Amino acid sequence: MSASLPFPRIAALVLAGGSGSRLGGCDKPLLPLSRTQTVLDYVLTALRLQCSALAISANGDAARFAPWNLPVLPDTEADMGPLAGILEGLRWAETQDCSVLITVPGDTPFIPADLPHKLLPAPAVAVTQTRRHHLVASWPVACRPALEQWLEQPDSPDKRRIRCFATSLGVQDVVFPDHTPDLFFNINTPDDYAYARALAHGGLTHV
């Protein structure tokens, strides 16, 4: 996006619906990371700098997220995976008068603080040398009807794939430089969690 143009009003949705099966079935965003902050705190700290509204996508008892005083959006589309959460996020972002929705997994504590603006214009997806991070993406809120139609189509191998829906919108890759730690490192295993805690206790700051 040209620096001469004003930035749009951005909403951010933290996708916190993972099962955490390799960590004993826990809510990964709620894991303590530093002495006073959880994984979710790290994610929200980065997003708050450039986003006008924040929400959490999660099913189950919303009370577990009460300390953050944010909307908790459950899925209304059964068995649709993360796309169902994105749809609810788009519907919510419309009510916040936002034109762009940023999505980020709730187990990626080291995302850069300028991530939302880097993912403009939407739709765009974060890419590093090793992979395309389909859940780290920007979505035009105006694509909400298209996603509703996508999820209403007859069952197909592509129906639940974020990559396929994003491609249908003409998503653009945004390449992020190599960084240590990986900007989009996510916590999946006990070893991952131990590594993230070591980084956090070492005084890591957002870049």
PDB file of C-alpha atoms in Angstrom:
ATOM      1  CA  MET A   1       0.000   0.000   0.000  1.00  0.00           C
ATOM      2  CA  SER A   2       1.302   3.429  -0.890  1.00  0.00           C
ATOM      3  CA  ALA A   3       2.517   5.463   2.061  1.00  0.00           C
ATOM      4  CA  SER A   4       0.478   8.394   0.749  1.00  0.00           C
ATOM      5  CA  LEU A   5      -2.781   6.543   1.306  1.00  0.00           C
ATOM      6  CA  PRO A   6      -4.410   6.297   4.738  1.00  0.00           C
ATOM      7  CA  PHE A   7      -4.403   2.893   6.364  1.00  0.00           C
ATOM      8  CA  PRO A   8      -7.812   1.229   6.571  1.00  0.00           C
ATOM      9  CA  ARG A   9      -9.471   0.458   9.874  1.00  0.00           C
ATOM     10  CA  ILE A  10      -8.192  -3.006  10.807  1.00  0.00           C
ATOM     11  CA  ALA A  11      -9.727  -5.694  13.007  1.00  0.00           C
ATOM     12  CA  ALA A  12      -7.707  -8.650  14.282  1.00  0.00           C
ATOM     13  CA  LEU A  13      -8.903 -12.137  15.140  1.00  0.00           C
ATOM     14  CA  VAL A  14      -6.803 -14.534  17.232  1.00  0.00           C
ATOM     15  CA  LEU A  15      -7.613 -18.099  16.199  1.00  0.00           C
ATOM     16  CA  ALA A  16      -7.635 -20.016  19.478  1.00  0.00           C
ATOM     17  CA  GLY A  17      -9.528 -23.114  18.418  1.00  0.00           C
ATOM     18  CA  GLY A  18      -6.660 -25.603  18.283  1.00  0.00           C
ATOM     19  CA  SER A  19      -6.951 -28.767  20.378  1.00  0.00           C
ATOM     20  CA  GLY A  20      -3.393 -28.711  21.714  1.00  0.00           C
ATOM     21  CA  SER A  21      -3.377 -32.498  21.465  1.00  0.00           C
ATOM     22  CA  ARG A  22       0.424 -32.779  21.589  1.00  0.00           C
ATOM     23  CA  LEU A  23       0.442 -30.714  24.766  1.00  0.00           C
ATOM     24  CA  GLY A  24      -2.125 -32.772  26.641  1.00  0.00           C
ATOM     25  CA  GLY A  25      -5.193 -31.092  25.180  1.00  0.00           C
ATOM     26  CA  CYS A  26      -4.552 -27.639  26.647  1.00  0.00           C
ATOM     27  CA  ASP A  27      -5.516 -24.197  25.403  1.00  0.00           C
ATOM     28  CA  LYS A  28      -2.154 -23.195  23.945  1.00  0.00           C
ATOM     29  CA  PRO A  29      -2.864 -19.427  23.996  1.00  0.00           C
ATOM     30  CA  LEU A  30      -3.374 -19.640  27.770  1.00  0.00           C
ATOM     31  CA  LEU A  31       0.008 -21.222  28.491  1.00  0.00           C
ATOM     32  CA  PRO A  32       2.260 -19.054  30.696  1.00  0.00           C
ATOM     33  CA  LEU A  33       5.185 -17.785  28.660  1.00  0.00           C
ATOM     34  CA  SER A  34       6.960 -15.290  30.878  1.00  0.00           C
ATOM     35  CA  ARG A  35       6.542 -14.470  34.547  1.00  0.00           C
ATOM     36  CA  THR A  36       3.444 -12.349  33.989  1.00  0.00           C
ATOM     37  CA  GLN A  37       2.280 -13.048  30.432  1.00  0.00           C
ATOM     38  CA  THR A  38       0.672 -15.877  28.518  1.00  0.00           C
ATOM     39  CA  VAL A  39       1.148 -16.773  24.862  1.00  0.00           C
ATOM     40  CA  LEU A  40      -2.082 -14.878  24.161  1.00  0.00           C
ATOM     41  CA  ASP A  41      -0.699 -11.755  25.856  1.00  0.00           C
ATOM     42  CA  TYR A  42       2.282 -11.791  23.504  1.00  0.00           C
ATOM     43  CA  VAL A  43       0.058 -12.119  20.442  1.00  0.00           C
ATOM     44  CA  LEU A  44      -2.289  -9.347  21.549  1.00  0.00           C
ATOM     45  CA  THR A  45       0.565  -6.990  22.425  1.00  0.00           C
ATOM     46  CA  ALA A  46       1.754  -7.095  18.825  1.00  0.00           C
ATOM     47  CA  LEU A  47      -1.699  -6.743  17.285  1.00  0.00           C
ATOM     48  CA  ARG A  48      -2.857  -3.860  19.480  1.00  0.00           C
ATOM     49  CA  LEU A  49      -0.370  -1.425  17.971  1.00  0.00           C
ATOM     50  CA  GLN A  50      -2.026  -1.283  14.549  1.00  0.00           C
ATOM     51  CA  CYS A  51      -5.516  -2.737  15.010  1.00  0.00           C
ATOM     52  CA  SER A  52      -8.677  -0.884  15.991  1.00  0.00           C
ATOM     53  CA  ALA A  53     -10.584  -3.924  17.274  1.00  0.00           C
ATOM     54  CA  LEU A  54      -9.555  -7.330  18.654  1.00  0.00           C
ATOM     55  CA  ALA A  55     -11.441 -10.584  19.156  1.00  0.00           C
ATOM     56  CA  ILE A  56     -10.759 -14.249  19.914  1.00  0.00           C
ATOM     57  CA  SER A  57     -12.096 -17.167  17.878  1.00  0.00           C
ATOM     58  CA  ALA A  58     -12.805 -20.123  20.176  1.00  0.00           C
ATOM     59  CA  ASN A  59     -15.508 -22.654  20.963  1.00  0.00           C
ATOM     60  CA  GLY A  60     -16.394 -23.937  24.420  1.00  0.00           C
ATOM     61  CA  ASP A  61     -16.621 -21.915  27.605  1.00  0.00           C
ATOM     62  CA  ALA A  62     -15.819 -18.311  26.744  1.00  0.00           C
ATOM     63  CA  ALA A  63     -15.248 -17.538  30.437  1.00  0.00           C
ATOM     64  CA  ARG A  64     -11.690 -18.866  30.211  1.00  0.00           C
ATOM     65  CA  PHE A  65     -10.836 -15.755  28.173  1.00  0.00           C
ATOM     66  CA  ALA A  66     -12.635 -13.344  30.517  1.00  0.00           C
ATOM     67  CA  PRO A  67      -9.410 -11.732  31.847  1.00  0.00           C
ATOM     68  CA  TRP A  68      -8.793 -10.187  28.415  1.00  0.00           C
ATOM     69  CA  ASN A  69     -12.224  -8.559  28.160  1.00  0.00           C
ATOM     70  CA  LEU A  70     -12.470  -9.249  24.429  1.00  0.00           C
ATOM     71  CA  PRO A  71     -15.280 -10.668  22.286  1.00  0.00           C
ATOM     72  CA  VAL A  72     -15.061 -14.462  21.986  1.00  0.00           C
ATOM     73  CA  LEU A  73     -16.539 -15.655  18.711  1.00  0.00           C
ATOM     74  CA  PRO A  74     -17.679 -19.298  18.507  1.00  0.00           C
ATOM     75  CA  ASP A  75     -18.052 -21.038  15.154  1.00  0.00           C
ATOM     76  CA  THR A  76     -21.571 -21.344  13.783  1.00  0.00           C
ATOM     77  CA  GLU A  77     -20.535 -23.452  10.788  1.00  0.00           C
ATOM     78  CA  ALA A  78     -19.990 -26.993  12.037  1.00  0.00           C
ATOM     79  CA  ASP A  79     -16.933 -28.975  10.938  1.00  0.00           C
ATOM     80  CA  MET A  80     -15.561 -26.250   8.690  1.00  0.00           C
ATOM     81  CA  GLY A  81     -12.260 -25.794  10.499  1.00  0.00           C
ATOM     82  CA  PRO A  82     -10.540 -22.385  10.614  1.00  0.00           C
ATOM     83  CA  LEU A  83     -12.626 -21.026   7.721  1.00  0.00           C
ATOM     84  CA  ALA A  84     -15.649 -21.074  10.033  1.00  0.00           C
ATOM     85  CA  GLY A  85     -13.750 -18.942  12.521  1.00  0.00           C
ATOM     86  CA  ILE A  86     -12.675 -16.548   9.790  1.00  0.00           C
ATOM     87  CA  LEU A  87     -16.294 -16.186   8.663  1.00  0.00           C
ATOM     88  CA  GLU A  88     -17.399 -15.243  12.164  1.00  0.00           C
ATOM     89  CA  GLY A  89     -14.495 -12.826  12.321  1.00  0.00           C
ATOM     90  CA  LEU A  90     -15.560 -11.139   9.100  1.00  0.00           C
ATOM     91  CA  ARG A  91     -19.137 -10.790  10.387  1.00  0.00           C
ATOM     92  CA  TRP A  92     -17.849  -9.279  13.623  1.00  0.00           C
ATOM     93  CA  ALA A  93     -15.420  -6.952  11.821  1.00  0.00           C
ATOM     94  CA  GLU A  94     -18.329  -5.525   9.844  1.00  0.00           C
ATOM     95  CA  THR A  95     -19.978  -4.504  13.119  1.00  0.00           C
ATOM     96  CA  GLN A  96     -16.733  -2.736  14.097  1.00  0.00           C
ATOM     97  CA  ASP A  97     -16.731  -0.644  10.917  1.00  0.00           C
ATOM     98  CA  CYS A  98     -13.471  -2.257   9.808  1.00  0.00           C
ATOM     99  CA  SER A  99     -12.594  -2.967   6.187  1.00  0.00           C
ATOM    100  CA  VAL A 100      -9.780  -5.471   6.830  1.00  0.00           C
ATOM    101  CA  LEU A 101      -9.552  -8.506   9.105  1.00  0.00           C
ATOM    102  CA  ILE A 102      -6.168  -9.870  10.184  1.00  0.00           C
ATOM    103  CA  THR A 103      -6.065 -13.484  11.366  1.00  0.00           C
ATOM    104  CA  VAL A 104      -3.290 -14.942  13.507  1.00  0.00           C
ATOM    105  CA  PRO A 105      -3.055 -18.320  15.257  1.00  0.00           C
ATOM    106  CA  GLY A 106      -3.161 -18.047  19.024  1.00  0.00           C
ATOM    107  CA  ASP A 107       0.049 -20.059  19.448  1.00  0.00           C
ATOM    108  CA  THR A 108       2.413 -17.745  17.519  1.00  0.00           C
ATOM    109  CA  PRO A 109       3.826 -15.454  20.237  1.00  0.00           C
ATOM    110  CA  PHE A 110       6.615 -13.803  18.261  1.00  0.00           C
ATOM    111  CA  ILE A 111       4.714 -12.168  15.401  1.00  0.00           C
ATOM    112  CA  PRO A 112       6.112  -8.746  14.439  1.00  0.00           C
ATOM    113  CA  ALA A 113       4.383  -5.653  15.739  1.00  0.00           C
ATOM    114  CA  ASP A 114       3.996  -4.236  12.219  1.00  0.00           C
ATOM    115  CA  LEU A 115       2.343  -7.398  10.881  1.00  0.00           C
ATOM    116  CA  PRO A 116      -1.113  -5.862  10.203  1.00  0.00           C
ATOM    117  CA  HIS A 117       0.203  -3.063   8.003  1.00  0.00           C
ATOM    118  CA  LYS A 118       2.659  -5.404   6.275  1.00  0.00           C
ATOM    119  CA  LEU A 119      -0.314  -7.531   5.173  1.00  0.00           C
ATOM    120  CA  LEU A 120      -1.972  -4.643   3.338  1.00  0.00           C
ATOM    121  CA  PRO A 121      -3.618  -4.485   0.929  1.00  0.00           C
ATOM    122  CA  ALA A 122      -5.844  -7.460   1.643  1.00  0.00           C
ATOM    123  CA  PRO A 123      -6.053 -10.278   0.789  1.00  0.00           C
ATOM    124  CA  ALA A 124      -2.484 -11.239   1.603  1.00  0.00           C
ATOM    125  CA  VAL A 125      -0.683 -14.090   3.335  1.00  0.00           C
ATOM    126  CA  ALA A 126       2.590 -14.171   5.249  1.00  0.00           C
ATOM    127  CA  VAL A 127       5.375 -16.163   3.579  1.00  0.00           C
ATOM    128  CA  THR A 128       8.836 -17.085   4.820  1.00  0.00           C
ATOM    129  CA  GLN A 129      11.613 -19.025   3.180  1.00  0.00           C
ATOM    130  CA  THR A 130      10.306 -22.275   4.591  1.00  0.00           C
ATOM    131  CA  ARG A 131       6.544 -22.007   4.145  1.00  0.00           C
ATOM    132  CA  ARG A 132       3.347 -20.076   3.473  1.00  0.00           C
ATOM    133  CA  HIS A 133       1.522 -19.338   6.713  1.00  0.00           C
ATOM    134  CA  HIS A 134      -2.111 -19.595   5.611  1.00  0.00           C
ATOM    135  CA  LEU A 135      -3.600 -18.554   8.950  1.00  0.00           C
ATOM    136  CA  VAL A 136      -1.415 -15.415   9.142  1.00  0.00           C
ATOM    137  CA  ALA A 137      -3.342 -13.419   6.610  1.00  0.00           C
ATOM    138  CA  SER A 138      -5.408 -10.361   5.828  1.00  0.00           C
ATOM    139  CA  TRP A 139      -8.928 -10.570   4.480  1.00  0.00           C
ATOM    140  CA  PRO A 140     -11.088  -7.822   3.003  1.00  0.00           C
ATOM    141  CA  VAL A 141     -14.209  -7.686   5.123  1.00  0.00           C
ATOM    142  CA  ALA A 142     -16.143  -7.353   1.872  1.00  0.00           C
ATOM    143  CA  CYS A 143     -15.298 -10.996   1.071  1.00  0.00           C
ATOM    144  CA  ARG A 144     -17.724 -12.204   3.729  1.00  0.00           C
ATOM    145  CA  PRO A 145     -20.522 -13.078   1.223  1.00  0.00           C
ATOM    146  CA  ALA A 146     -17.993 -14.964  -0.917  1.00  0.00           C
ATOM    147  CA  LEU A 147     -16.898 -17.052   2.072  1.00  0.00           C
ATOM    148  CA  GLU A 148     -20.500 -17.778   3.008  1.00  0.00           C
ATOM    149  CA  GLN A 149     -21.114 -19.050  -0.515  1.00  0.00           C
ATOM    150  CA  TRP A 150     -17.860 -21.031  -0.433  1.00  0.00           C
ATOM    151  CA  LEU A 151     -18.930 -22.868   2.724  1.00  0.00           C
ATOM    152  CA  GLU A 152     -22.389 -23.555   1.311  1.00  0.00           C
ATOM    153  CA  GLN A 153     -21.075 -25.370  -1.748  1.00  0.00           C
ATOM    154  CA  PRO A 154     -21.437 -29.162  -1.976  1.00  0.00           C
ATOM    155  CA  ASP A 155     -18.745 -31.146  -0.219  1.00  0.00           C
ATOM    156  CA  SER A 156     -15.437 -31.108  -2.093  1.00  0.00           C
ATOM    157  CA  PRO A 157     -11.787 -31.708  -1.210  1.00  0.00           C
ATOM    158  CA  ASP A 158     -11.156 -27.959  -1.317  1.00  0.00           C
ATOM    159  CA  LYS A 159     -14.105 -26.765   0.759  1.00  0.00           C
ATOM    160  CA  ARG A 160     -12.255 -26.566   4.082  1.00  0.00           C
ATOM    161  CA  ARG A 161      -8.871 -25.479   2.715  1.00  0.00           C
ATOM    162  CA  ILE A 162      -7.962 -21.919   3.540  1.00  0.00           C
ATOM    163  CA  ARG A 163      -5.402 -21.898   0.736  1.00  0.00           C
ATOM    164  CA  CYS A 164      -8.045 -22.665  -1.879  1.00  0.00           C
ATOM    165  CA  PHE A 165     -10.443 -19.976  -0.674  1.00  0.00           C
ATOM    166  CA  ALA A 166      -7.640 -17.413  -0.453  1.00  0.00           C
ATOM    167  CA  THR A 167      -6.554 -18.257  -3.997  1.00  0.00           C
ATOM    168  CA  SER A 168     -10.100 -17.670  -5.207  1.00  0.00           C
ATOM    169  CA  LEU A 169      -9.804 -14.112  -3.858  1.00  0.00           C
ATOM    170  CA  GLY A 170      -6.478 -13.455  -5.596  1.00  0.00           C
ATOM    171  CA  VAL A 171      -4.399 -13.511  -2.412  1.00  0.00           C
ATOM    172  CA  GLN A 172      -0.904 -12.007  -2.626  1.00  0.00           C
ATOM    173  CA  ASP A 173       2.224 -13.324  -0.893  1.00  0.00           C
ATOM    174  CA  VAL A 174       4.006 -11.008   1.547  1.00  0.00           C
ATOM    175  CA  VAL A 175       7.545 -12.285   2.089  1.00  0.00           C
ATOM    176  CA  PHE A 176       9.055 -11.765   5.544  1.00  0.00           C
ATOM    177  CA  PRO A 177      12.825 -11.977   6.059  1.00  0.00           C
ATOM    178  CA  ASP A 178      14.547 -14.746   7.956  1.00  0.00           C
ATOM    179  CA  HIS A 179      14.565 -14.026  11.654  1.00  0.00           C
ATOM    180  CA  THR A 180      15.592 -15.727  14.880  1.00  0.00           C
ATOM    181  CA  PRO A 181      13.281 -16.736  16.367  1.00  0.00           C
ATOM    182  CA  ASP A 182      11.043 -17.464  13.412  1.00  0.00           C
ATOM    183  CA  LEU A 183       8.441 -14.678  13.391  1.00  0.00           C
ATOM    184  CA  PHE A 184       5.703 -17.249  12.872  1.00  0.00           C
ATOM    185  CA  PHE A 185       7.039 -19.963  15.150  1.00  0.00           C
ATOM    186  CA  ASN A 186       4.087 -21.788  16.673  1.00  0.00           C
ATOM    187  CA  ILE A 187       3.908 -23.924  19.776  1.00  0.00           C
ATOM    188  CA  ASN A 188       2.868 -27.507  19.040  1.00  0.00           C
ATOM    189  CA  THR A 189       4.951 -29.761  21.283  1.00  0.00           C
ATOM    190  CA  PRO A 190       6.482 -29.695  24.779  1.00  0.00           C
ATOM    191  CA  ASP A 191       9.851 -28.937  23.192  1.00  0.00           C
ATOM    192  CA  ASP A 192       8.334 -25.996  21.300  1.00  0.00           C
ATOM    193  CA  TYR A 193       6.862 -24.689  24.533  1.00  0.00           C
ATOM    194  CA  ALA A 194      10.166 -25.010  26.374  1.00  0.00           C
ATOM    195  CA  TYR A 195      11.913 -23.136  23.537  1.00  0.00           C
ATOM    196  CA  ALA A 196       9.341 -20.338  23.587  1.00  0.00           C
ATOM    197  CA  ARG A 197       9.637 -19.976  27.358  1.00  0.00           C
ATOM    198  CA  ALA A 198      13.401 -19.790  27.089  1.00  0.00           C
ATOM    199  CA  LEU A 199      13.106 -17.015  24.521  1.00  0.00           C
ATOM    200  CA  ALA A 200      10.578 -15.130  26.610  1.00  0.00           C
ATOM    201  CA  HIS A 201      12.649 -15.360  29.766  1.00  0.00           C
ATOM    202  CA  GLY A 202      15.619 -14.157  27.769  1.00  0.00           C
ATOM    203  CA  GLY A 203      13.928 -10.802  27.307  1.00  0.00           C
ATOM    204  CA  LEU A 204      12.841 -11.194  23.694  1.00  0.00           C
ATOM    205  CA  THR A 205      11.003  -8.149  22.362  1.00  0.00           C
ATOM    206  CA  HIS A 206       8.887  -7.657  19.268  1.00  0.00           C
ATOM    207  CA  VAL A 207      10.707  -6.371  16.199  1.00  0.00           C
TER     208      VAL A 207
END
